[in-house]
CSV table of N, CA and C in Angstrom, one decimal:
chain,number,residue,atom,x,y,z
A,1228,UNK,N,0.7,-1.1,-0.2
A,1228,UNK,CA,-0.2,0.0,-0.1
A,1228,UNK,C,1.1,1.3,0.0
A,1229,UNK,N,0.4,2.2,-0.3
A,1229,UNK,CA,0.9,3.9,-0.6
A,1229,UNK,C,0.1,4.7,0.2
A,1230,UNK,N,1.2,5.3,1.2
A,1230,UNK,CA,1.4,6.1,2.9
A,1230,UNK,C,1.2,7.1,2.2
A,1231,UNK,N,0.7,8.5,2.4
A,1231,UNK,CA,0.5,9.5,2.0
A,1231,UNK,C,1.1,9.9,3.8
A,1232,UNK,N,2.6,10.1,3.2
A,1232,UNK,CA,3.1,10.7,5.0
A,1232,UNK,C,2.8,12.1,5.8
A,1233,UNK,N,2.1,12.7,5.4
A,1233,UNK,CA,1.4,13.6,5.6
A,1233,UNK,C,0.7,13.3,6.6
A,1234,UNK,N,-0.3,12.6,6.0
A,1234,UNK,CA,-1.5,12.0,7.2
A,1234,UNK,C,-1.0,11.7,7.9
A,1235,UNK,N,0.0,10.6,8.5
A,1235,UNK,CA,0.3,9.4,8.7
A,1235,UNK,C,1.4,10.2,10.0
A,1236,UNK,N,2.4,11.1,10.1
A,1236,UNK,CA,2.5,11.8,11.1
A,1236,UNK,C,1.8,12.6,11.6
A,1237,UNK,N,0.4,13.3,11.1
A,1237,UNK,CA,-0.5,13.2,11.8
A,1237,UNK,C,-1.2,12.7,12.4
A,1238,UNK,N,-0.6,11.7,13.3
A,1238,UNK,CA,-1.5,10.5,13.7
A,1238,UNK,C,-1.2,10.5,15.7
A,1239,UNK,N,-2.8,10.2,15.7
A,1239,UNK,CA,-2.8,10.7,17.4
A,1239,UNK,C,-1.6,10.0,18.2
A,1240,UNK,N,-0.8,10.2,19.2
A,1240,UNK,CA,0.1,9.5,19.5
A,1240,UNK,C,1.8,9.2,18.8
A,1241,UNK,N,1.1,10.0,17.7
A,1241,UNK,CA,2.5,10.0,17.4
A,1241,UNK,C,3.6,8.4,16.4
A,1242,UNK,N,2.4,7.6,15.8
A,1242,UNK,CA,2.7,6.7,15.8
A,1242,UNK,C,4.2,6.6,14.9
A,1243,UNK,N,3.8,7.3,14.1
A,1243,UNK,CA,5.7,7.4,13.2
A,1243,UNK,C,6.9,7.8,13.8
A,1244,UNK,N,6.5,8.6,14.9
A,1244,UNK,CA,8.1,8.4,16.2
A,1244,UNK,C,8.4,7.6,16.7
A,1245,UNK,N,7.9,6.2,16.8
A,1245,UNK,CA,7.7,5.1,17.4
A,1245,UNK,C,8.0,4.3,16.4
A,1246,UNK,N,7.5,4.5,15.4
A,1246,UNK,CA,8.0,3.1,14.4
A,1246,UNK,C,8.2,3.9,13.2
A,1247,UNK,N,8.3,5.1,12.8
A,1247,UNK,CA,9.4,5.2,11.3
A,1247,UNK,C,10.5,6.4,11.5
A,1248,UNK,N,11.1,5.5,11.7
A,1248,UNK,CA,12.9,6.3,12.3
A,1248,UNK,C,13.3,7.6,10.6
A,1249,UNK,N,13.3,9.0,11.8
A,1249,UNK,CA,13.9,10.3,10.6
A,1249,UNK,C,13.5,10.5,9.8
A,1250,UNK,N,11.9,10.4,9.4
A,1250,UNK,CA,11.2,10.7,7.7
A,1250,UNK,C,11.9,12.6,7.1
A,1251,UNK,N,12.6,12.0,5.5
A,1251,UNK,CA,13.1,13.9,5.5
A,1251,UNK,C,12.1,13.9,5.6
A,1252,UNK,N,11.7,15.5,5.8
A,1252,UNK,CA,10.7,16.3,5.4
A,1252,UNK,C,10.5,16.3,3.8
A,1253,UNK,N,11.3,16.5,3.4
A,1253,UNK,CA,10.3,15.8,1.5
A,1253,UNK,C,10.0,14.3,0.9
A,1254,UNK,N,10.3,13.9,2.2
A,1254,UNK,CA,9.6,12.6,1.9
A,1254,UNK,C,8.2,12.5,1.4
A,1255,UNK,N,7.0,12.3,0.5
A,1255,UNK,CA,6.2,12.1,0.0
A,1255,UNK,C,5.3,11.5,0.3
A,1256,UNK,N,5.9,10.3,-0.5
A,1256,UNK,CA,5.1,8.8,0.0
A,1256,UNK,C,5.7,7.4,0.2
A,1257,UNK,N,5.0,6.7,0.4
A,1257,UNK,CA,6.5,5.2,1.6
A,1257,UNK,C,5.7,4.4,0.7
A,1258,UNK,N,6.3,3.3,1.1
A,1258,UNK,CA,5.7,1.9,0.6
A,1258,UNK,C,5.4,1.1,1.9
A,1259,UNK,N,4.3,0.4,2.0
A,1259,UNK,CA,4.0,-0.2,2.8
A,1259,UNK,C,3.4,-1.5,3.0
A,1260,UNK,N,4.0,-2.7,3.9
A,1260,UNK,CA,3.7,-4.2,3.2
A,1260,UNK,C,2.5,-4.5,4.6
A,1261,UNK,N,1.9,-5.1,4.5
A,1261,UNK,CA,0.5,-5.9,5.2
A,1261,UNK,C,-0.3,-6.6,4.9
A,1262,UNK,N,-1.0,-7.0,6.2
A,1262,UNK,CA,-1.8,-7.8,6.4
A,1262,UNK,C,-3.0,-7.8,7.4
A,1263,UNK,N,-4.1,-7.9,7.1
A,1263,UNK,CA,-4.8,-7.6,8.7
A,1263,UNK,C,-5.7,-8.9,8.8
A,1264,UNK,N,-6.4,-9.0,9.8
A,1264,UNK,CA,-6.7,-10.2,9.6
A,1264,UNK,C,-7.8,-10.1,10.9
A,1265,UNK,N,-9.3,-9.7,9.9
A,1265,UNK,CA,-10.3,-9.6,11.0
A,1265,UNK,C,-10.8,-10.3,12.0
A,1266,UNK,N,-10.7,-11.7,11.9
A,1266,UNK,CA,-10.7,-12.1,13.5
A,1266,UNK,C,-9.8,-12.1,15.0
A,1267,UNK,N,-8.3,-11.4,14.5
A,1267,UNK,CA,-8.0,-10.6,15.5
A,1267,UNK,C,-8.5,-9.2,15.4
A,1268,UNK,N,-8.0,-8.7,14.4
A,1268,UNK,CA,-8.6,-7.5,14.5
A,1268,UNK,C,-7.5,-6.5,14.7
A,1269,UNK,N,-6.0,-7.2,13.6
A,1269,UNK,CA,-5.3,-6.1,14.1
A,1269,UNK,C,-4.7,-6.4,12.6
A,1270,UNK,N,-4.2,-5.3,12.3
A,1270,UNK,CA,-2.8,-5.6,10.3
A,1270,UNK,C,-1.7,-5.5,11.0
A,1271,UNK,N,-0.7,-6.0,10.8
A,1271,UNK,CA,0.9,-6.7,11.1
A,1271,UNK,C,1.4,-5.8,9.7
A,1272,UNK,N,2.4,-4.5,9.8
A,1272,UNK,CA,2.8,-3.6,9.0
A,1272,UNK,C,3.9,-3.8,8.5
A,1273,UNK,N,4.6,-4.4,8.0
A,1273,UNK,CA,6.3,-3.8,7.7
A,1273,UNK,C,6.7,-3.5,6.6
A,1274,UNK,N,8.0,-2.9,6.9
A,1274,UNK,CA,8.6,-2.1,5.6
A,1274,UNK,C,10.1,-1.4,6.1
A,1275,UNK,N,10.3,-0.4,5.1
A,1275,UNK,CA,12.4,-0.1,4.4
A,1275,UNK,C,11.9,1.1,5.0
A,1276,UNK,N,12.3,1.8,6.3
A,1276,UNK,CA,12.5,3.0,5.6
A,1276,UNK,C,14.4,3.6,5.8
A,1277,UNK,N,15.3,4.6,5.0
A,1277,UNK,CA,16.6,5.0,4.8
A,1277,UNK,C,17.3,3.6,5.2
A,1278,UNK,N,17.1,2.3,5.5
A,1278,UNK,CA,18.2,2.3,5.5
A,1278,UNK,C,17.2,0.6,6.8
A,1279,UNK,N,16.5,1.5,7.9
A,1279,UNK,CA,15.7,1.3,9.1
A,1279,UNK,C,14.7,0.2,8.4
A,1280,UNK,N,14.3,-1.1,9.5
A,1280,UNK,CA,13.6,-2.1,9.3
A,1280,UNK,C,12.5,-2.0,9.9
A,1281,UNK,N,11.2,-2.1,10.3
A,1281,UNK,CA,10.0,-1.7,10.7
A,1281,UNK,C,8.9,-2.9,10.8
A,1282,UNK,N,8.4,-2.8,12.1
A,1282,UNK,CA,7.1,-3.8,12.0
A,1282,UNK,C,6.5,-3.2,13.1
A,1283,UNK,N,5.2,-2.9,12.7
A,1283,UNK,CA,4.1,-2.2,13.6
A,1283,UNK,C,2.5,-3.5,13.5
A,1284,UNK,N,2.3,-3.4,14.4
A,1284,UNK,CA,1.0,-4.1,14.5
A,1284,UNK,C,0.1,-3.3,14.8
A,1285,UNK,N,-1.3,-2.7,14.0
A,1285,UNK,CA,-1.9,-1.6,14.3
A,1285,UNK,C,-3.2,-2.0,14.7
A,1286,UNK,N,-4.2,-2.3,15.8
A,1286,UNK,CA,-5.8,-2.6,15.9
A,1286,UNK,C,-6.3,-1.8,15.1
A,1287,UNK,N,-7.6,-2.6,14.4
A,1287,UNK,CA,-8.5,-1.6,13.5
A,1287,UNK,C,-9.9,-2.1,14.0
A,1288,UNK,N,-9.8,-3.1,14.6
A,1288,UNK,CA,-11.5,-3.8,15.3
A,1288,UNK,C,-11.5,-5.1,14.9
A,1289,UNK,N,-12.6,-5.3,14.9
A,1289,UNK,CA,-13.1,-7.1,14.4
A,1289,UNK,C,-13.9,-7.1,13.5
A,1290,UNK,N,-14.3,-8.0,13.2
A,1290,UNK,CA,-15.5,-7.8,11.5
A,1290,UNK,C,-14.7,-7.9,10.7
A,1291,UNK,N,-15.3,-7.3,9.4
A,1291,UNK,CA,-15.3,-6.6,8.4
A,1291,UNK,C,-14.1,-5.7,8.8
A,1292,UNK,N,-12.5,-5.7,8.2
A,1292,UNK,CA,-12.4,-4.2,8.3
A,1292,UNK,C,-12.4,-3.6,6.8
A,1293,UNK,N,-12.0,-4.0,5.3
A,1293,UNK,CA,-12.5,-3.1,5.0
A,1293,UNK,C,-13.1,-3.2,4.0
A,1294,UNK,N,-13.5,-2.3,3.1
A,1294,UNK,CA,-14.9,-1.4,3.0
A,1294,UNK,C,-15.4,-2.6,1.7
A,1295,UNK,N,-14.2,-3.4,0.6
A,1295,UNK,CA,-13.9,-4.6,0.0
A,1295,UNK,C,-14.6,-5.7,0.9
A,1296,UNK,N,-14.8,-5.8,1.9
A,1296,UNK,CA,-14.9,-7.3,2.8
A,1296,UNK,C,-16.7,-7.0,3.1
A,1297,UNK,N,-16.8,-5.6,2.9
A,1297,UNK,CA,-18.3,-6.0,2.8
A,1297,UNK,C,-19.3,-5.6,1.8
A,1298,UNK,N,-18.8,-5.5,1.1
A,1298,UNK,CA,-19.9,-5.6,0.4
A,1298,UNK,C,-20.2,-7.1,-0.3
A,1299,UNK,N,-20.0,-8.0,-0.6
A,1299,UNK,CA,-21.2,-8.9,-0.3
A,1299,UNK,C,-21.3,-9.1,1.1
A,1300,UNK,N,-21.4,-8.9,1.7
A,1300,UNK,CA,-22.7,-8.7,2.9
A,1300,UNK,C,-23.6,-7.7,2.2
A,1301,UNK,N,-23.4,-6.6,2.6
A,1301,UNK,CA,-24.5,-5.7,2.1
A,1301,UNK,C,-25.5,-6.3,0.7
A,1302,UNK,N,-24.9,-6.8,-0.2
A,1302,UNK,CA,-25.7,-7.6,-1.4
A,1302,UNK,C,-26.8,-8.6,-0.7
A,1303,UNK,N,-25.8,-9.1,0.2
A,1303,UNK,CA,-27.1,-10.4,0.6
A,1303,UNK,C,-28.1,-10.3,1.6
A,1304,UNK,N,-28.1,-8.7,2.2
A,1304,UNK,CA,-28.6,-8.0,2.7
A,1304,UNK,C,-28.5,-8.5,4.0
A,1305,UNK,N,-27.3,-8.8,4.8
A,1305,UNK,CA,-27.1,-9.3,5.6
A,1305,UNK,C,-26.9,-7.5,7.0
A,1306,UNK,N,-26.8,-7.5,6.4
A,1306,UNK,CA,-26.4,-6.2,7.7
A,1306,UNK,C,-27.7,-4.9,7.4
A,1307,UNK,N,-28.7,-5.5,6.9
A,1307,UNK,CA,-29.9,-4.3,7.0
A,1307,UNK,C,-29.7,-3.5,5.7
A,1308,UNK,N,-30.5,-2.5,5.3
A,1308,UNK,CA,-31.2,-1.6,4.8
A,1308,UNK,C,-30.0,-0.4,4.7
A,1309,UNK,N,-29.9,-0.1,5.8
A,1309,UNK,CA,-29.0,0.6,6.4
A,1309,UNK,C,-27.7,0.9,7.2
A,1310,UNK,N,-26.1,1.0,7.3
A,1310,UNK,CA,-25.8,0.7,8.7
A,1310,UNK,C,-24.1,1.1,8.2
A,1311,UNK,N,-24.5,1.6,9.9
A,1311,UNK,CA,-23.6,2.4,10.2
A,1311,UNK,C,-21.6,2.0,10.5
A,1312,UNK,N,-20.7,1.8,9.9
A,1312,UNK,CA,-19.3,0.8,10.2
A,1312,UNK,C,-17.6,1.6,10.6
A,1313,UNK,N,-17.3,0.8,11.2
A,1313,UNK,CA,-15.9,2.2,11.7
A,1313,UNK,C,-15.4,0.7,10.7
A,1314,UNK,N,-14.7,1.4,10.0
A,1314,UNK,CA,-13.7,0.6,8.6
A,1314,UNK,C,-12.8,0.9,8.8
A,1315,UNK,N,-11.3,0.3,8.4
A,1315,UNK,CA,-9.4,0.4,8.7
A,1315,UNK,C,-9.5,1.3,7.6
A,1316,UNK,N,-9.2,2.5,7.5
A,1316,UNK,CA,-8.5,2.7,5.9
A,1316,UNK,C,-7.1,2.5,5.7
A,1317,UNK,N,-6.7,2.0,4.9
A,1317,UNK,CA,-5.3,2.0,5.3
A,1317,UNK,C,-4.0,3.2,4.5
A,1318,UNK,N,-4.3,3.8,4.1
A,1318,UNK,CA,-4.1,4.8,3.7
A,1318,UNK,C,-3.7,6.7,4.7
A,1319,UNK,N,-4.6,6.0,5.2
A,1319,UNK,CA,-3.8,7.1,7.1
A,1319,UNK,C,-4.2,6.1,8.2
A,1320,UNK,N,-4.2,4.6,7.8
A,1320,UNK,CA,-3.7,4.0,9.5
A,1320,UNK,C,-5.1,4.1,10.1
A,1321,UNK,N,-6.0,4.3,9.8
A,1321,UNK,CA,-6.9,5.0,11.1
A,1321,UNK,C,-8.6,3.7,10.6
A,1322,UNK,N,-9.4,4.2,11.6
A,1322,UNK,CA,-10.5,4.3,11.1
A,1322,UNK,C,-11.6,4.5,10.9
A,1323,UNK,N,-11.9,4.3,10.0
A,1323,UNK,CA,-13.5,5.9,9.5
A,1323,UNK,C,-14.7,5.4,10.1
A,1324,UNK,N,-15.7,6.2,9.6
A,1324,UNK,CA,-16.5,5.8,9.8
A,1324,UNK,C,-18.2,6.0,8.5
A,1325,UNK,N,-18.4,4.9,7.6
A,1325,UNK,CA,-18.5,4.7,6.6
A,1325,UNK,C,-20.0,4.1,7.1
A,1326,UNK,N,-20.9,5.2,6.3
A,1326,UNK,CA,-23.1,5.0,6.2
A,1326,UNK,C,-23.3,4.2,5.1
A,1327,UNK,N,-23.5,3.4,4.6
A,1327,UNK,CA,-23.5,2.5,3.2
A,1327,UNK,C,-25.8,2.6,3.5
A,1328,UNK,N,-26.1,2.2,2.1
A,1328,UNK,CA,-27.5,2.8,2.0
A,1328,UNK,C,-27.5,1.7,1.5
A,1329,UNK,N,-28.6,0.7,0.9
A,1329,UNK,CA,-29.2,0.3,0.0
A,1329,UNK,C,-30.4,0.7,-0.4
A,1330,UNK,N,-30.4,1.4,-1.6
A,1330,UNK,CA,-30.8,2.2,-2.5
A,1330,UNK,C,-31.6,1.1,-3.7
A,1331,UNK,N,-31.4,-0.1,-3.6
A,1331,UNK,CA,-32.0,-1.1,-4.6
A,1331,UNK,C,-31.7,-1.7,-5.9
A,1332,UNK,N,-31.8,-2.8,-6.6
A,1332,UNK,CA,-31.4,-3.5,-7.5
A,1332,UNK,C,-31.8,-2.8,-8.9
A,1333,UNK,N,-30.7,-1.9,-10.0
A,1333,UNK,CA,-31.1,-2.4,-11.1
A,1333,UNK,C,-30.2,-3.0,-11.8
A,1334,UNK,N,-30.3,-2.2,-13.2
A,1334,UNK,CA,-29.5,-2.8,-14.4
A,1334,UNK,C,-28.4,-1.7,-14.4
A,1335,UNK,N,-26.9,-2.5,-15.2
A,1335,UNK,CA,-25.9,-1.5,-15.3
A,1335,UNK,C,-26.0,-2.2,-16.6
A,1336,UNK,N,-25.1,-1.9,-17.7
A,1336,UNK,CA,-24.5,-2.0,-19.1
A,1336,UNK,C,-22.5,-2.1,-18.7
A,1337,UNK,N,-22.5,-3.4,-18.5
A,1337,UNK,CA,-21.0,-4.0,-17.8
A,1337,UNK,C,-20.6,-4.4,-19.6
A,1338,UNK,N,-18.8,-3.9,-19.7
A,1338,UNK,CA,-18.1,-4.9,-21.6
A,1338,UNK,C,-19.5,-4.6,-22.7
A,1339,UNK,N,-20.3,-4.5,-23.2
A,1339,UNK,CA,-21.2,-4.9,-23.2
A,1339,UNK,C,-22.3,-6.2,-23.2
A,1340,UNK,N,-22.9,-6.3,-21.2
A,1340,UNK,CA,-23.4,-7.4,-21.2
A,1340,UNK,C,-24.1,-6.6,-20.3
A,1341,UNK,N,-25.6,-7.0,-19.9
A,1341,UNK,CA,-26.4,-6.5,-19.0
A,1341,UNK,C,-26.5,-6.9,-17.2
A,1342,UNK,N,-26.2,-6.6,-16.7
A,1342,UNK,CA,-25.5,-7.0,-15.2
A,1342,UNK,C,-26.5,-6.3,-14.2
A,1343,UNK,N,-27.8,-6.9,-13.6
A,1343,UNK,CA,-28.1,-7.0,-12.4
A,1343,UNK,C,-27.5,-6.8,-11.2
A,1344,UNK,N,-27.6,-5.3,-10.5
A,1344,UNK,CA,-26.9,-5.0,-9.0
A,1344,UNK,C,-27.7,-4.4,-8.8
A,1345,UNK,N,-27.2,-4.5,-7.3
A,1345,UNK,CA,-27.8,-3.6,-5.8
A,1345,UNK,C,-26.6,-2.2,-6.2
A,1346,UNK,N,-27.6,-1.3,-6.0
A,1346,UNK,CA,-27.0,0.2,-5.7
A,1346,UNK,C,-27.1,-0.4,-5.0
A,1347,UNK,N,-26.1,1.1,-4.1
A,1347,UNK,CA,-25.8,1.2,-2.9
A,1347,UNK,C,-25.0,2.7,-2.8
A,1348,UNK,N,-25.6,3.4,-1.1
A,1348,UNK,CA,-25.1,4.8,-1.3
A,1348,UNK,C,-24.0,4.4,-0.1
A,1349,UNK,N,-23.0,4.9,-0.5
A,1349,UNK,CA,-22.0,5.4,0.8
A,1349,UNK,C,-21.8,6.8,0.8
A,1350,UNK,N,-21.2,7.0,2.2
A,1350,UNK,CA,-20.9,8.4,2.8
A,1350,UNK,C,-19.6,8.2,3.8
A,1351,UNK,N,-19.0,9.1,3.1
A,1351,UNK,CA,-17.9,8.6,4.1
A,1351,UNK,C,-17.2,10.4,4.6
A,1352,UNK,N,-17.5,10.9,5.7
A,1352,UNK,CA,-17.0,11.9,5.9
A,1352,UNK,C,-17.1,13.3,5.2
A,1353,UNK,N,-18.3,13.1,4.5
A,1353,UNK,CA,-19.3,14.5,4.0
A,1353,UNK,C,-19.4,13.5,2.1
A,1354,UNK,N,-17.9,12.8,1.9
A,1354,UNK,CA,-18.1,13.0,0.7
A,1354,UNK,C,-19.3,11.8,0.2
A,1355,UNK,N,-20.1,11.4,-0.6
A,1355,UNK,CA,-21.2,10.3,-0.9
A,1355,UNK,C,-20.9,10.3,-2.2
A,1356,UNK,N,-20.9,8.4,-2.7
A,1356,UNK,CA,-20.9,8.4,-3.8
A,1356,UNK,C,-21.9,7.2,-4.2
A,1357,UNK,N,-21.9,6.4,-5.0
A,1357,UNK,CA,-23.0,5.3,-5.6
A,1357,UNK,C,-21.8,4.1,-5.7
A,1358,UNK,N,-22.6,3.4,-5.6
A,1358,UNK,CA,-21.3,2.1,-5.3
A,1358,UNK,C,-22.6,0.6,-6.3
A,1359,UNK,N,-21.8,0.2,-7.3
A,1359,UNK,CA,-23.2,-1.0,-7.8
A,1359,UNK,C,-22.1,-1.9,-7.6
A,1360,UNK,N,-22.6,-3.1,-7.3
A,1360,UNK,CA,-22.5,-4.1,-6.7
A,1360,UNK,C,-23.5,-5.5,-7.5
A,1361,UNK,N,-22.3,-6.3,-8.1
A,1361,UNK,CA,-23.0,-7.9,-8.7
A,1361,UNK,C,-23.0,-8.6,-7.7
A,1362,UNK,N,-24.2,-9.4,-8.1
A,1362,UNK,CA,-24.5,-10.7,-6.7
A,1362,UNK,C,-23.6,-11.0,-5.5
A,1363,UNK,N,-21.9,-11.4,-5.9
A,1363,UNK,CA,-21.0,-11.3,-5.4
A,1363,UNK,C,-20.5,-10.4,-4.6
A,1364,UNK,N,-21.4,-9.0,-4.6
A,1364,UNK,CA,-20.3,-8.0,-3.8
A,1364,UNK,C,-19.4,-7.8,-4.4
A,1365,UNK,N,-19.0,-7.7,-6.0
A,1365,UNK,CA,-17.9,-7.3,-6.9
A,1365,UNK,C,-18.7,-5.7,-7.4
A,1366,UNK,N,-17.1,-5.0,-6.8
A,1366,UNK,CA,-17.9,-3.7,-7.4
A,1366,UNK,C,-18.1,-3.3,-9.1
A,1367,UNK,N,-18.4,-3.3,-9.8
A,1367,UNK,CA,-19.3,-3.2,-11.3
A,1367,UNK,C,-18.8,-1.3,-10.9
A,1368,UNK,N,-19.0,-0.7,-10.4
A,1368,UNK,CA,-19.3,0.9,-11.1
A,1368,UNK,C,-19.4,2.2,-9.1
A,1369,UNK,N,-18.3,2.6,-9.6
A,1369,UNK,CA,-18.5,3.9,-8.7
A,1369,UNK,C,-18.8,4.6,-9.3
A,1370,UNK,N,-20.2,6.2,-7.7
A,1370,UNK,CA,-19.8,7.6,-9.1
A,1370,UNK,C,-19.7,8.4,-7.9
A,1371,UNK,N,-19.3,9.5,-8.3
A,1371,UNK,CA,-19.1,10.6,-7.7
A,1371,UNK,C,-20.1,11.4,-7.6
A,1372,UNK,N,-19.7,12.7,-6.8
A,1372,UNK,CA,-20.7,14.5,-7.9
A,1372,UNK,C,-20.4,14.6,-8.5
A,1373,UNK,N,-21.2,15.3,-9.8
A,1373,UNK,CA,-20.9,15.8,-10.9
A,1373,UNK,C,-20.7,14.4,-12.0
A,1374,UNK,N,-20.6,13.5,-11.7
A,1374,UNK,CA,-21.0,11.9,-12.2
A,1374,UNK,C,-19.9,11.5,-13.2
A,1375,UNK,N,-18.7,11.5,-11.8
A,1375,UNK,CA,-17.4,10.5,-12.1
A,1375,UNK,C,-17.9,9.5,-11.8
A,1376,UNK,N,-17.5,8.7,-12.7
A,1376,UNK,CA,-17.2,7.3,-12.2
A,1376,UNK,C,-16.2,6.8,-12.9
A,1377,UNK,N,-16.1,5.4,-12.2
A,1377,UNK,CA,-15.1,4.9,-12.6
A,1377,UNK,C,-16.0,3.4,-12.9
A,1378,UNK,N,-15.8,2.0,-13.8
A,1378,UNK,CA,-17.0,0.8,-13.8
A,1378,UNK,C,-15.8,0.3,-14.2
A,1379,UNK,N,-16.0,-0.8,-13.9
A,1379,UNK,CA,-16.0,-2.5,-15.0
A,1379,UNK,C,-15.6,-2.1,-16.2
A,1380,UNK,N,-14.5,-2.3,-16.6
A,1380,UNK,CA,-15.0,-2.5,-18.4
A,1380,UNK,C,-15.8,-4.3,-18.7
A,1381,UNK,N,-14.7,-5.2,-18.2
A,1381,UNK,CA,-15.2,-6.4,-18.7
A,1381,UNK,C,-15.7,-7.5,-17.8
A,1382,UNK,N,-15.5,-9.2,-17.9
A,1382,UNK,CA,-15.7,-9.6,-17.0
A,1382,UNK,C,-14.6,-9.9,-15.8
A,1383,UNK,N,-14.4,-9.6,-14.1
A,1383,UNK,CA,-13.2,-10.1,-14.0
A,1383,UNK,C,-13.9,-10.9,-13.3
A,1384,UNK,N,-13.1,-12.2,-12.9
A,1384,UNK,CA,-12.9,-13.5,-12.5
A,1384,UNK,C,-12.5,-13.0,-10.5
């Protein structure tokens, strides 16, 4: 994952000071590898900065902690019509509250095919977007205000 160093340095408790050795002031991005375990509620991060190796476990909470992990649950209706979740944001190494609202089913055209999809509204810190998920919870389309969107172009297995 790529980490925004400016955001990383603003983390409460000065995580950077304890984990990453003296970052140069002009460093803008940093690559970190890690694994998250929903059962234990921790993400294990590892990397190398200025020749120094670091390992750090970050508590992110139990359950599905990455947004993509909850998409299948949303599609099946397991979480209800509206749900507010504290999910782990790997870019800021922090938890964020995201609200999801199921808006109903709709057919979308993807790669020349018409696919039945669940339309979901996602709110994160005032930024609202709409997601279209297939029956397996895979993201087909993401749309932001002013009709800016990302859309899958073909079949993805």
